[in-house]
mmCIF file of C-alpha atoms in Angstrom:
data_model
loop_
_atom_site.group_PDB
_atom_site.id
_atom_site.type_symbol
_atom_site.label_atom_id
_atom_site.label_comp_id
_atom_site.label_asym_id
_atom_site.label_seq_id
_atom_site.Cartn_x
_atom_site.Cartn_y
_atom_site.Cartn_z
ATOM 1 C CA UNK A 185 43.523 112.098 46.448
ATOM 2 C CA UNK A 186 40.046 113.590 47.659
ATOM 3 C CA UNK A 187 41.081 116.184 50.712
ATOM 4 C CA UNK A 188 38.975 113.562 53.268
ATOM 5 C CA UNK A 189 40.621 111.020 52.999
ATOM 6 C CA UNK A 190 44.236 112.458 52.696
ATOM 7 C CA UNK A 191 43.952 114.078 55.987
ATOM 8 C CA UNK A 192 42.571 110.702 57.566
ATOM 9 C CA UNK A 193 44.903 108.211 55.883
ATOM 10 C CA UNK A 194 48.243 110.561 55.755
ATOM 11 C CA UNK A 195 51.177 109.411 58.015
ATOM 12 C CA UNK A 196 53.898 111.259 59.287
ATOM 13 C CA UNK A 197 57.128 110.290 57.630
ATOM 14 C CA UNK A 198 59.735 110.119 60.403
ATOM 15 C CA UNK A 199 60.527 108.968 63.973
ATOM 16 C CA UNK A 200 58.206 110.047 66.396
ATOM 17 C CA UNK A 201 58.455 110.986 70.061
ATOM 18 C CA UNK A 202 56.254 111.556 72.529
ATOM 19 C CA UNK A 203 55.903 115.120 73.021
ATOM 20 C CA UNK A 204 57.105 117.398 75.527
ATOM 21 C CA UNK A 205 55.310 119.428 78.139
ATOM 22 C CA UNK A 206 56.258 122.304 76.219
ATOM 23 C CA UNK A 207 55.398 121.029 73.072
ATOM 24 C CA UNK A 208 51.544 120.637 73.792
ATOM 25 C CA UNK A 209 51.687 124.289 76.008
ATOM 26 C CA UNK A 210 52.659 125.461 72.856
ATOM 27 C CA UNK A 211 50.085 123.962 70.834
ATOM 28 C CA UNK A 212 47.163 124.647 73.534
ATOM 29 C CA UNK A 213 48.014 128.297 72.999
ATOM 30 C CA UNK A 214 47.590 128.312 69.469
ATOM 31 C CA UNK A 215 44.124 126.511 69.903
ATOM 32 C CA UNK A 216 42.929 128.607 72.468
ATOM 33 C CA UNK A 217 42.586 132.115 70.805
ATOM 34 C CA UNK A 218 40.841 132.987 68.202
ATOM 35 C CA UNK A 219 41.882 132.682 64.703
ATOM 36 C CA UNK A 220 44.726 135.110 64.157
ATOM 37 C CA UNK A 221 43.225 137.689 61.186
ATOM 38 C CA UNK A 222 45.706 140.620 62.758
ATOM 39 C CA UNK A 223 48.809 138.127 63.038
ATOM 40 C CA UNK A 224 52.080 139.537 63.660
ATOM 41 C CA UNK A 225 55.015 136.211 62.849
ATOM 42 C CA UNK A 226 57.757 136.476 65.835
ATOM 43 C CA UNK A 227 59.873 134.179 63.955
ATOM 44 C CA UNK A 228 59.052 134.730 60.498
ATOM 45 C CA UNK A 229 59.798 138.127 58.536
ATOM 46 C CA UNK A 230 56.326 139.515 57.081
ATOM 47 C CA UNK A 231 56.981 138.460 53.729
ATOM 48 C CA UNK A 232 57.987 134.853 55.114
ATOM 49 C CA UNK A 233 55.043 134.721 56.989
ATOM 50 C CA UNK A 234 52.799 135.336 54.357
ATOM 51 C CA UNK A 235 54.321 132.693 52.360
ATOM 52 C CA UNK A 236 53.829 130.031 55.409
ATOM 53 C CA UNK A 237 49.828 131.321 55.425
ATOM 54 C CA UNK A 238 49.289 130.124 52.263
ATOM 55 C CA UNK A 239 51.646 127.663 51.589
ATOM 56 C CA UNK A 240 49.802 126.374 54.371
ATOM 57 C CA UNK A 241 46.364 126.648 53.301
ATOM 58 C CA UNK A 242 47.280 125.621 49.593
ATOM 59 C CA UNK A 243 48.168 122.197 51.705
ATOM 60 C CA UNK A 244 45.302 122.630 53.428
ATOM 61 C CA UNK A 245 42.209 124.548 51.807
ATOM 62 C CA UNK A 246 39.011 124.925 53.397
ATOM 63 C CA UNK A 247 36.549 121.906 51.796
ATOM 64 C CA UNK A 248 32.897 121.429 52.995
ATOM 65 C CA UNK A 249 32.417 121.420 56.652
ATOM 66 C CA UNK A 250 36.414 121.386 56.793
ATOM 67 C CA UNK A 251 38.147 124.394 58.112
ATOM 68 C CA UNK A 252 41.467 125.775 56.626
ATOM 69 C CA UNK A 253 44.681 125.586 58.234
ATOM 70 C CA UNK A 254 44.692 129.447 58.706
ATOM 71 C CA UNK A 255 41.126 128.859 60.286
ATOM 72 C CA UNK A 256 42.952 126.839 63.303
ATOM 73 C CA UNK A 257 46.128 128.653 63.522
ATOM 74 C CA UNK A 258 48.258 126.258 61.532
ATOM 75 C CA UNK A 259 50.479 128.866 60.415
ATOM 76 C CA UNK A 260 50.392 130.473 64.474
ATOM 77 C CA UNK A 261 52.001 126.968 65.550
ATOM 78 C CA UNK A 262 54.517 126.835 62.606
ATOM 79 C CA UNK A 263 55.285 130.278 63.547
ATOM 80 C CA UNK A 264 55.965 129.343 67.623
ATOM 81 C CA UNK A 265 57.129 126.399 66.973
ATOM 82 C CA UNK A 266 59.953 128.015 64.695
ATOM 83 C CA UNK A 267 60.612 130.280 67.359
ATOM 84 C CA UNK A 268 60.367 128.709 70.939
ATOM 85 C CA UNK A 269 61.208 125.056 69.938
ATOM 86 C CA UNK A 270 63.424 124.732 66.846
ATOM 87 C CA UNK A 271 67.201 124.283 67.693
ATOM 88 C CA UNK A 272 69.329 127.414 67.603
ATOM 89 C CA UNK A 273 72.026 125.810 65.212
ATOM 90 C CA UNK A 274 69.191 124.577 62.956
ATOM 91 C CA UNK A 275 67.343 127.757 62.612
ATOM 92 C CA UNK A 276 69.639 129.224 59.919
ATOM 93 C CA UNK A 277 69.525 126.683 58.018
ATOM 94 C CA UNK A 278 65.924 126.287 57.983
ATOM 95 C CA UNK A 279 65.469 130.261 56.799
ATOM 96 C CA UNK A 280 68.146 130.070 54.273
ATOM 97 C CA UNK A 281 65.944 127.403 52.786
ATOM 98 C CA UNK A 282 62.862 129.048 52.694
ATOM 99 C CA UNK A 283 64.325 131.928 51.578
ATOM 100 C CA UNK A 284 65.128 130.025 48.306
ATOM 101 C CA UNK A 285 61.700 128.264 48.103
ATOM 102 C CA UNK A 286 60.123 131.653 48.289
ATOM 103 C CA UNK A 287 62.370 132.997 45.544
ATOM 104 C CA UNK A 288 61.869 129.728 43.407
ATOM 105 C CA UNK A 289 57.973 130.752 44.141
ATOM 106 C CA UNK A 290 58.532 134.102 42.855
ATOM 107 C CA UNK A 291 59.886 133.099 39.610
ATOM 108 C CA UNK A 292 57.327 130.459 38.889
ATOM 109 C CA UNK A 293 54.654 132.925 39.417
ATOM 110 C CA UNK A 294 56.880 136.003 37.219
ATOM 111 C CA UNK A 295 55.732 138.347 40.288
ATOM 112 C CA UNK A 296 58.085 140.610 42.141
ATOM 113 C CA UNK A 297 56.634 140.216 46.000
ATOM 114 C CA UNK A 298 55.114 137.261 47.919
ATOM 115 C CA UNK A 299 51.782 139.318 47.983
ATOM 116 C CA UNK A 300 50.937 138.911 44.211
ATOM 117 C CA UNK A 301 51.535 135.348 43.848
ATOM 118 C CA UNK A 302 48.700 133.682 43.599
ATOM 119 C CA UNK A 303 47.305 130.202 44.360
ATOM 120 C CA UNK A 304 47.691 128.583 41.057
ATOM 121 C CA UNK A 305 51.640 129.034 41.933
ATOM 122 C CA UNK A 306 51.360 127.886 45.120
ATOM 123 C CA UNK A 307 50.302 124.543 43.728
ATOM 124 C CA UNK A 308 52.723 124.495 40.921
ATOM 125 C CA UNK A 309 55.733 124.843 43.084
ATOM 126 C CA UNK A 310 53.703 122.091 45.376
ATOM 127 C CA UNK A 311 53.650 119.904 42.002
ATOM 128 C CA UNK A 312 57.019 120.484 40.659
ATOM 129 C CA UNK A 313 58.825 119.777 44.315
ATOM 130 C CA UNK A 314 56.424 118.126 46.442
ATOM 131 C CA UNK A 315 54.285 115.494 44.301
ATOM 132 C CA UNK A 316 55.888 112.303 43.770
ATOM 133 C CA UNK A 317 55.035 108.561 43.699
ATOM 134 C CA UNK A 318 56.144 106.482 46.945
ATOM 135 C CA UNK A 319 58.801 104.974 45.560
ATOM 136 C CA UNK A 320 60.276 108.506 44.523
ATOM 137 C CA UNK A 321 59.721 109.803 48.176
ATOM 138 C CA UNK A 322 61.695 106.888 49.135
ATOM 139 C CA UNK A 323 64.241 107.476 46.675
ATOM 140 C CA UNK A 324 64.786 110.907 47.408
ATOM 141 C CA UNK A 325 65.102 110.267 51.077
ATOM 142 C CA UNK A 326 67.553 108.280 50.980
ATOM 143 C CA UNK A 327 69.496 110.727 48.848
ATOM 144 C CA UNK A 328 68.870 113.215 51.451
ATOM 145 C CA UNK A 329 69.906 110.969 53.995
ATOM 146 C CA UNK A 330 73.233 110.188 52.098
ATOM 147 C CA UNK A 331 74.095 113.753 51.395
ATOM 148 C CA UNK A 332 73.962 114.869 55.351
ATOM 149 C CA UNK A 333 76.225 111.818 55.980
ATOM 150 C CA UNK A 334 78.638 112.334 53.879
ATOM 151 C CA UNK A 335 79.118 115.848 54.158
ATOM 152 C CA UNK A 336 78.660 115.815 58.331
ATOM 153 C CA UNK A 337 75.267 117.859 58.500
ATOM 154 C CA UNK A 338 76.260 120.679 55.972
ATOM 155 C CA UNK A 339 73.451 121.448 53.879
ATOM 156 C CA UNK A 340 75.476 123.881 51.579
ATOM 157 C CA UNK A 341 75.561 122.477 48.251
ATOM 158 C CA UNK A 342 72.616 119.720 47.828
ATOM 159 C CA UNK A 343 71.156 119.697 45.047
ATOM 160 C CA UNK A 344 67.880 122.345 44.824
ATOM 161 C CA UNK A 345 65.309 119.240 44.428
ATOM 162 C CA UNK A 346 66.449 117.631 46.827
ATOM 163 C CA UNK A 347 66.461 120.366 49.440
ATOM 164 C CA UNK A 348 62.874 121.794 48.458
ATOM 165 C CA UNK A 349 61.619 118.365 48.517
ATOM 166 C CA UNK A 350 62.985 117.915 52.120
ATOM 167 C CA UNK A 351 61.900 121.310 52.880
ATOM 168 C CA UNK A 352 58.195 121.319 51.883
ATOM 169 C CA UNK A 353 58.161 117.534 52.909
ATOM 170 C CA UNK A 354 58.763 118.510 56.712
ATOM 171 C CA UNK A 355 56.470 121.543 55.964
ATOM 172 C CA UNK A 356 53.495 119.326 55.367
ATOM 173 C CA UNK A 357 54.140 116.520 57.681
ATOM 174 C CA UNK A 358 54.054 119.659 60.522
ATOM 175 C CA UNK A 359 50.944 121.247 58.881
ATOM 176 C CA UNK A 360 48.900 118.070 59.259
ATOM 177 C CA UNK A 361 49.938 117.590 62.712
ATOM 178 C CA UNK A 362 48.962 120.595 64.046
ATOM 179 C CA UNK A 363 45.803 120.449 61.722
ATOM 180 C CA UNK A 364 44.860 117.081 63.225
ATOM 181 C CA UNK A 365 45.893 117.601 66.789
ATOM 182 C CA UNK A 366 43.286 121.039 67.124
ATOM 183 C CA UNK A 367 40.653 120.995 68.924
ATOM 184 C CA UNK A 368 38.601 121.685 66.727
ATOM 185 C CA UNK A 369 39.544 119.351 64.354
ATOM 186 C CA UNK A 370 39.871 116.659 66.643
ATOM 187 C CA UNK A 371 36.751 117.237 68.087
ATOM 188 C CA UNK A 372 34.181 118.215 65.449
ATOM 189 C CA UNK A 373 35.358 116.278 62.413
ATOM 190 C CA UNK A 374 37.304 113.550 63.339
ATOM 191 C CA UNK A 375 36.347 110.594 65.037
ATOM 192 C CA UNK A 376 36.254 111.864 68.870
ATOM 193 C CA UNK A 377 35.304 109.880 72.052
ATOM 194 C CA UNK A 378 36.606 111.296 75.341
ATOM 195 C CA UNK A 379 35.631 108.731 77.306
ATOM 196 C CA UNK A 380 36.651 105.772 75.621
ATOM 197 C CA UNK A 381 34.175 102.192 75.364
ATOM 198 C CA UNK A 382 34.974 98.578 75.310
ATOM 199 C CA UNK A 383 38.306 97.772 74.183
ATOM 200 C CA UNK A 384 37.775 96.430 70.702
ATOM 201 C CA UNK A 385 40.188 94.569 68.449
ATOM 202 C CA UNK A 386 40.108 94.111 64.411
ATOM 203 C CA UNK A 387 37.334 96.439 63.561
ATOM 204 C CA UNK A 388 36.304 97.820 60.279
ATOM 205 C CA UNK A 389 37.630 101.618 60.119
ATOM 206 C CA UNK A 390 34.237 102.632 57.813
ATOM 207 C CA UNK A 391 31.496 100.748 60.063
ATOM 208 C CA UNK A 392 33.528 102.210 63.504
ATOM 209 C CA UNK A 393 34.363 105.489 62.848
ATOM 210 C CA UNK A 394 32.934 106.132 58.929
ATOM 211 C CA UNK A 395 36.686 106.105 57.968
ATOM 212 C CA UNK A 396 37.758 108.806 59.423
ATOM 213 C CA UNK A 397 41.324 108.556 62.446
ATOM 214 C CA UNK A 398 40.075 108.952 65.930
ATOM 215 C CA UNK A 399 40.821 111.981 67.895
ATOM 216 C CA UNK A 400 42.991 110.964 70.570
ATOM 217 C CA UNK A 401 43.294 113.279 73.855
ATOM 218 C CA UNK A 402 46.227 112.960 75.875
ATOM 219 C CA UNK A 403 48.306 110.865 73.377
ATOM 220 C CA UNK A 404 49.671 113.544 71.183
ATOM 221 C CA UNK A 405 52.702 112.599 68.603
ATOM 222 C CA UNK A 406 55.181 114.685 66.847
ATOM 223 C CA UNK A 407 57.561 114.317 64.825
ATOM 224 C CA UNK A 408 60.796 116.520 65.094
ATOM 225 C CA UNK A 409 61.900 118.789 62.102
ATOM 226 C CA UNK A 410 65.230 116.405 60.647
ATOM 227 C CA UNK A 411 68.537 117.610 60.988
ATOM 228 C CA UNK A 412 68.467 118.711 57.591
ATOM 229 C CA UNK A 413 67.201 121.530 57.939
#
């Protein structure tokens, strides 16, 4: 699908909640400064972090008069986020994980560190783990779902497609949020009206807004990493 209209059409897959005071301090200081060409991950290890930049901008590349996700501090948010909001028990989890993405990365691309990898492997492992129809997704959700139940939480032994799938799933959904919920996203390239007209009901998305999802301050939604990780 043509980068546009992913980003205006893309849904987040999982329950969302309203989020927390916290939650949007967090994200106002990752829109605030500049973008981060010196950045130094607190959660992340370097090498980790350098996978989440362009993981992240593989997901989201920069396309006409649309910025990268490096270019708004995607991977800055990921980064805090990880950090300051994730759950203690869950954070283990969640590195042993990427840890094996990164070495599944690594062997796709023959290289021996994350800096020589380049982008072509970046959207191979994005291919092989990530790409599938909706009925797949589905499908492999509920597989995910099944395993967690039946084995109370305990991630230790699902099967590697599975987990990477899960893992880069929950990757993107976050990516896109904080993409979309930027500033300067949500104010330059998305449909963005701060004070609000005429309450309008079935309108035509293309004549309203020229397609693209309105910007909406004050009403930001996120969805929570799952318990799978």
């Amino acid at each position: 699908m043509e980068r546009r209209k992913a980003i205006k059409n893309i849904g987040l897959s999982f329950g969302a909640m309203a989020a927390a005071p916290s939650m949007l301090s967090l994200l106002q200081s990752c829109q605030t400064r500049a973008r981060e060409t010196q950045w130094t991950p607190i959660f992340f290890t370097e090498d980790q972090g350098k996978f989440v930049k362009k993981l992240a901008n593989t997901l989201l590349p920069a396309s006409g008069n649309l910025p990268s996700a490096t270019e708004v501090n995607v991977h800055v948010f990921i980064d805090k986020f990880s950090q300051e909001v994730m759950s203690v028990d869950v954070k283990p989890a969640f590195r042993a994980v990427l840890d094996k993405v990164i070495a599944e990365l690594l062997t796709i691309s023959g290289e021996e560190t994350i800096s020589e990898v380049d982008s072509a492997s970046y959207e191979k492992l994005l291919n092989t783990y990530l790409v599938q129809s909706k009925a797949a997704h589905e499908e492999i959700m509920r597989k995910v779902e099944e395993y967690i139940v039946q084995n109370d939480g305990e991630l230790t032994g699902m099967d590697k497609k599975l987990s990477f799938y899960d893992f880069l799933n929950n990757f993107r959904d976050m990516a896109i949020w904080a993409y979309q919920t930027n500033e300067v996203v949500g104010e330059t390239i998305m449909a963005y009206k701060p004070v609000p007209g005429e309450q309008r009901g079935c309108v035509d998305l293309q004549e309203t807004t020229g397609g693209m999802a309105w910007s909406l301050p004050g009403k930001t939604k996120f969805h929570v990493y799952r318990s799978s990780f």
